[in-house]
Amino acid sequence: MDWTDGKHLPINAALRRYLLANSTPPHPALLDLAAETGELGEVAGMLVPPEQAALLTLLTRMLDASTVVDVGTFTGGSALAFAQGLAPGGRVITCDVSDRWIEVARAHWERADLTDRIDFRLGPAARTLEALAADPPVDIVFVDADKMNYPTYHQLAVPLLRPGGLLIADNVLLSGYVLDPDLAVEPLARRCAQSLRGFNAALVADERLESVMLPIADGLTIARRR
């Protein structure tokens, strides 16, 4: 048997419930944030799912991370997950082009007593990443924003990382459309899928990184700076 055709188990709803039941439960503030975000309608799908949030916290703790850059704030779920795993005195710099949901985010950051660890910056992510170039290296950059700009974020994020730091990218499978962008009905989805195909190829070819793509939620790549 070809090694690349090895064991793979599709995750249905029942298995996912079992998976979540056998993981450390989310912080109550994160559960409340998810419930409030769910009331926003279709956009709620932008919130990281619980197993992904748990992984982000765990990776942050494993790296003993003191600085995390979170590209794409939305209602603050990923920033909260990272802040829970920070080393003492650490901070999450989270940015978004919109502050539409920032009060939702701040209410739950405060409930978790993590407000002092999270620095929200309003504006284009590229501008935020460029401004960080003059600061000390960071431990983690998490990219979960507009898919068309993922290639730009790749080029700006890698130089910010310390050796051993992580670039984590969400939605790298884009509902499977990365296999064939022309299958996407909406023009924007096609363009995003094309952008992500280029991003995924560039990431795995980047000699500064070693990376693995995982079938978590909509696809998650974890790349370590050599």
CSV table of C-alpha atoms in Angstrom, one decimal:
chain,number,residue,atom,x,y,z
A,1,MET,CA,0.0,0.0,0.0
A,2,ASP,CA,1.2,3.5,-0.8
A,3,TRP,CA,2.2,5.3,2.4
A,4,THR,CA,0.2,8.4,1.3
A,5,ASP,CA,-2.9,6.2,1.2
A,6,GLY,CA,-2.6,5.3,4.9
A,7,LYS,CA,-5.2,5.4,7.6
A,8,HIS,CA,-7.7,8.3,7.6
A,9,LEU,CA,-10.9,8.5,9.5
A,10,PRO,CA,-13.6,10.9,8.3
A,11,ILE,CA,-15.1,12.8,11.3
A,12,ASN,CA,-18.8,12.8,11.4
A,13,ALA,CA,-21.0,14.6,14.0
A,14,ALA,CA,-21.0,11.7,16.5
A,15,LEU,CA,-17.2,11.3,16.4
A,16,ARG,CA,-16.7,15.0,16.7
A,17,ARG,CA,-18.9,15.1,19.8
A,18,TYR,CA,-16.8,12.2,21.2
A,19,LEU,CA,-13.6,14.1,20.3
A,20,LEU,CA,-14.7,17.2,22.2
A,21,ALA,CA,-15.9,15.2,25.1
A,22,ASN,CA,-12.4,13.7,25.5
A,23,SER,CA,-10.6,17.0,25.4
A,24,THR,CA,-10.0,19.6,28.1
A,25,PRO,CA,-13.2,21.7,28.3
A,26,PRO,CA,-13.0,25.3,27.0
A,27,HIS,CA,-12.8,28.2,29.5
A,28,PRO,CA,-16.3,29.4,30.5
A,29,ALA,CA,-15.5,32.8,28.9
A,30,LEU,CA,-14.8,31.1,25.6
A,31,LEU,CA,-18.0,29.1,25.8
A,32,ASP,CA,-20.0,32.2,26.5
A,33,LEU,CA,-18.2,34.0,23.6
A,34,ALA,CA,-19.1,31.2,21.3
A,35,ALA,CA,-22.7,31.3,22.3
A,36,GLU,CA,-22.9,35.1,21.8
A,37,THR,CA,-21.1,34.8,18.5
A,38,GLY,CA,-23.5,32.1,17.4
A,39,GLU,CA,-26.3,34.7,17.6
A,40,LEU,CA,-24.7,36.8,14.9
A,41,GLY,CA,-25.9,34.4,12.1
A,42,GLU,CA,-23.8,33.2,9.2
A,43,VAL,CA,-20.7,35.2,10.1
A,44,ALA,CA,-20.4,33.1,13.3
A,45,GLY,CA,-18.6,30.5,11.1
A,46,MET,CA,-15.5,32.7,11.3
A,47,LEU,CA,-15.0,31.8,14.9
A,48,VAL,CA,-12.4,29.1,15.6
A,49,PRO,CA,-14.0,25.8,16.6
A,50,PRO,CA,-13.4,24.5,20.1
A,51,GLU,CA,-10.8,21.8,19.2
A,52,GLN,CA,-8.8,24.4,17.3
A,53,ALA,CA,-9.0,26.9,20.1
A,54,ALA,CA,-7.7,24.2,22.5
A,55,LEU,CA,-4.8,23.4,20.1
A,56,LEU,CA,-3.9,27.1,19.9
A,57,THR,CA,-3.7,27.3,23.7
A,58,LEU,CA,-1.7,24.1,23.9
A,59,LEU,CA,0.8,25.2,21.3
A,60,THR,CA,1.2,28.6,23.1
A,61,ARG,CA,2.0,26.8,26.4
A,62,MET,CA,4.3,24.3,24.7
A,63,LEU,CA,6.4,27.2,23.2
A,64,ASP,CA,6.3,29.1,26.5
A,65,ALA,CA,5.2,31.9,24.2
A,66,SER,CA,5.5,35.5,25.3
A,67,THR,CA,4.4,37.3,22.1
A,68,VAL,CA,1.6,36.1,19.7
A,69,VAL,CA,0.3,38.0,16.7
A,70,ASP,CA,-3.3,37.2,15.8
A,71,VAL,CA,-4.3,38.3,12.3
A,72,GLY,CA,-8.1,38.5,12.3
A,73,THR,CA,-9.8,39.4,15.6
A,74,PHE,CA,-13.5,39.0,14.8
A,75,THR,CA,-15.2,38.4,18.2
A,76,GLY,CA,-11.9,37.6,19.9
A,77,GLY,CA,-12.0,33.8,20.2
A,78,SER,CA,-8.5,33.1,18.9
A,79,ALA,CA,-7.0,36.0,20.9
A,80,LEU,CA,-8.6,34.6,24.0
A,81,ALA,CA,-7.3,31.1,23.3
A,82,PHE,CA,-3.8,32.4,22.8
A,83,ALA,CA,-3.9,34.6,25.9
A,84,GLN,CA,-4.8,31.6,28.1
A,85,GLY,CA,-1.6,29.9,27.1
A,86,LEU,CA,0.8,32.8,27.4
A,87,ALA,CA,3.9,32.9,29.6
A,88,PRO,CA,3.7,35.3,32.5
A,89,GLY,CA,3.9,38.9,31.2
A,90,GLY,CA,3.1,37.8,27.7
A,91,ARG,CA,0.8,39.5,25.2
A,92,VAL,CA,-1.3,38.8,22.2
A,93,ILE,CA,-1.3,41.5,19.5
A,94,THR,CA,-4.6,41.0,17.6
A,95,CYS,CA,-5.6,43.1,14.6
A,96,ASP,CA,-8.6,43.5,12.3
A,97,VAL,CA,-9.7,46.0,9.7
A,98,SER,CA,-13.1,46.3,11.5
A,99,ASP,CA,-13.9,47.0,15.2
A,100,ARG,CA,-17.6,46.0,14.6
A,101,TRP,CA,-17.4,43.1,17.1
A,102,ILE,CA,-14.6,44.4,19.4
A,103,GLU,CA,-17.0,45.1,22.3
A,104,VAL,CA,-18.1,41.5,22.2
A,105,ALA,CA,-14.5,40.4,22.3
A,106,ARG,CA,-13.5,42.8,25.1
A,107,ALA,CA,-16.4,41.7,27.3
A,108,HIS,CA,-15.3,38.1,27.2
A,109,TRP,CA,-11.6,38.9,27.5
A,110,GLU,CA,-12.5,40.8,30.7
A,111,ARG,CA,-14.6,37.9,32.0
A,112,ALA,CA,-11.5,35.7,31.6
A,113,ASP,CA,-9.4,38.3,33.3
A,114,LEU,CA,-7.1,38.5,30.3
A,115,THR,CA,-7.7,42.0,29.0
A,116,ASP,CA,-4.2,43.2,30.1
A,117,ARG,CA,-2.7,40.5,27.9
A,118,ILE,CA,-4.5,41.4,24.7
A,119,ASP,CA,-3.6,44.4,22.5
A,120,PHE,CA,-6.2,45.1,19.8
A,121,ARG,CA,-5.0,47.1,16.8
A,122,LEU,CA,-7.4,48.5,14.2
A,123,GLY,CA,-6.3,48.6,10.6
A,124,PRO,CA,-5.0,46.5,7.7
A,125,ALA,CA,-3.1,43.4,8.9
A,126,ALA,CA,-0.2,44.1,6.5
A,127,ARG,CA,0.3,47.5,8.2
A,128,THR,CA,0.3,45.9,11.6
A,129,LEU,CA,2.8,43.2,10.5
A,130,GLU,CA,5.1,45.8,8.9
A,131,ALA,CA,5.1,47.9,12.1
A,132,LEU,CA,6.2,44.9,14.1
A,133,ALA,CA,9.3,44.4,12.0
A,134,ALA,CA,11.2,46.8,14.3
A,135,ASP,CA,10.2,44.9,17.5
A,136,PRO,CA,11.8,41.8,19.0
A,137,PRO,CA,11.0,38.5,17.3
A,138,VAL,CA,7.6,36.9,18.1
A,139,ASP,CA,6.7,33.3,19.0
A,140,ILE,CA,3.6,32.7,17.0
A,141,VAL,CA,1.8,34.4,14.1
A,142,PHE,CA,-1.7,33.1,13.5
A,143,VAL,CA,-3.3,34.0,10.1
A,144,ASP,CA,-7.1,33.9,9.9
A,145,ALA,CA,-8.2,36.9,7.9
A,146,ASP,CA,-8.9,37.8,4.3
A,147,LYS,CA,-7.8,34.9,2.1
A,148,MET,CA,-6.7,37.0,-0.8
A,149,ASN,CA,-3.9,38.5,1.2
A,150,TYR,CA,-2.5,35.2,2.7
A,151,PRO,CA,0.5,35.4,0.3
A,152,THR,CA,1.3,38.9,1.6
A,153,TYR,CA,0.9,37.8,5.2
A,154,HIS,CA,3.3,34.9,4.6
A,155,GLN,CA,6.0,37.2,3.4
A,156,LEU,CA,5.5,39.6,6.2
A,157,ALA,CA,5.1,37.1,9.0
A,158,VAL,CA,8.1,34.8,8.6
A,159,PRO,CA,10.7,37.4,9.2
A,160,LEU,CA,9.0,38.3,12.5
A,161,LEU,CA,9.3,34.8,13.9
A,162,ARG,CA,12.1,33.7,16.2
A,163,PRO,CA,13.9,30.4,15.3
A,164,GLY,CA,11.5,27.7,16.5
A,165,GLY,CA,8.5,30.1,16.2
A,166,LEU,CA,5.3,29.1,14.5
A,167,LEU,CA,3.3,30.4,11.6
A,168,ILE,CA,-0.2,29.0,11.9
A,169,ALA,CA,-2.6,29.4,9.0
A,170,ASP,CA,-6.4,28.7,9.1
A,171,ASN,CA,-8.8,27.8,6.3
A,172,VAL,CA,-6.1,26.4,4.1
A,173,LEU,CA,-8.5,23.8,2.6
A,174,LEU,CA,-11.3,26.4,2.0
A,175,SER,CA,-14.1,23.8,2.0
A,176,GLY,CA,-12.1,21.7,-0.4
A,177,TYR,CA,-12.0,24.3,-3.2
A,178,VAL,CA,-8.2,24.4,-3.1
A,179,LEU,CA,-8.3,21.1,-5.1
A,180,ASP,CA,-10.1,22.8,-7.9
A,181,PRO,CA,-11.0,26.5,-7.5
A,182,ASP,CA,-13.3,26.4,-10.6
A,183,LEU,CA,-15.7,24.2,-8.6
A,184,ALA,CA,-16.6,27.2,-6.4
A,185,VAL,CA,-19.8,28.9,-7.6
A,186,GLU,CA,-19.1,32.3,-6.2
A,187,PRO,CA,-16.4,34.4,-8.0
A,188,LEU,CA,-14.9,35.5,-4.6
A,189,ALA,CA,-14.6,31.9,-3.4
A,190,ARG,CA,-12.8,31.0,-6.6
A,191,ARG,CA,-10.3,33.8,-6.2
A,192,CYS,CA,-9.8,32.9,-2.6
A,193,ALA,CA,-9.2,29.3,-3.4
A,194,GLN,CA,-6.7,30.3,-6.1
A,195,SER,CA,-4.9,32.5,-3.6
A,196,LEU,CA,-4.8,29.8,-1.0
A,197,ARG,CA,-3.4,27.3,-3.6
A,198,GLY,CA,-0.6,29.7,-4.2
A,199,PHE,CA,-0.1,30.3,-0.5
A,200,ASN,CA,0.0,26.6,0.4
A,201,ALA,CA,2.5,25.8,-2.4
A,202,ALA,CA,4.7,28.8,-1.3
A,203,LEU,CA,4.6,27.8,2.3
A,204,VAL,CA,5.7,24.2,1.8
A,205,ALA,CA,8.5,25.4,-0.6
A,206,ASP,CA,9.8,28.0,1.8
A,207,GLU,CA,13.1,26.7,3.0
A,208,ARG,CA,12.9,28.9,6.1
A,209,LEU,CA,10.0,26.7,7.3
A,210,GLU,CA,9.0,23.1,8.1
A,211,SER,CA,5.3,22.6,7.8
A,212,VAL,CA,2.4,20.2,8.2
A,213,MET,CA,-1.1,20.7,7.0
A,214,LEU,CA,-3.8,19.1,9.2
A,215,PRO,CA,-7.5,18.3,8.5
A,216,ILE,CA,-8.8,20.3,11.5
A,217,ALA,CA,-12.0,22.3,10.8
A,218,ASP,CA,-11.4,24.0,7.4
A,219,GLY,CA,-7.7,23.0,7.3
A,220,LEU,CA,-4.9,24.2,9.5
A,221,THR,CA,-1.2,24.5,8.6
A,222,ILE,CA,1.5,24.7,11.3
A,223,ALA,CA,4.9,25.8,10.0
A,224,ARG,CA,8.0,26.1,12.2
A,225,ARG,CA,10.7,28.6,11.5
A,226,ARG,CA,14.0,26.7,11.2
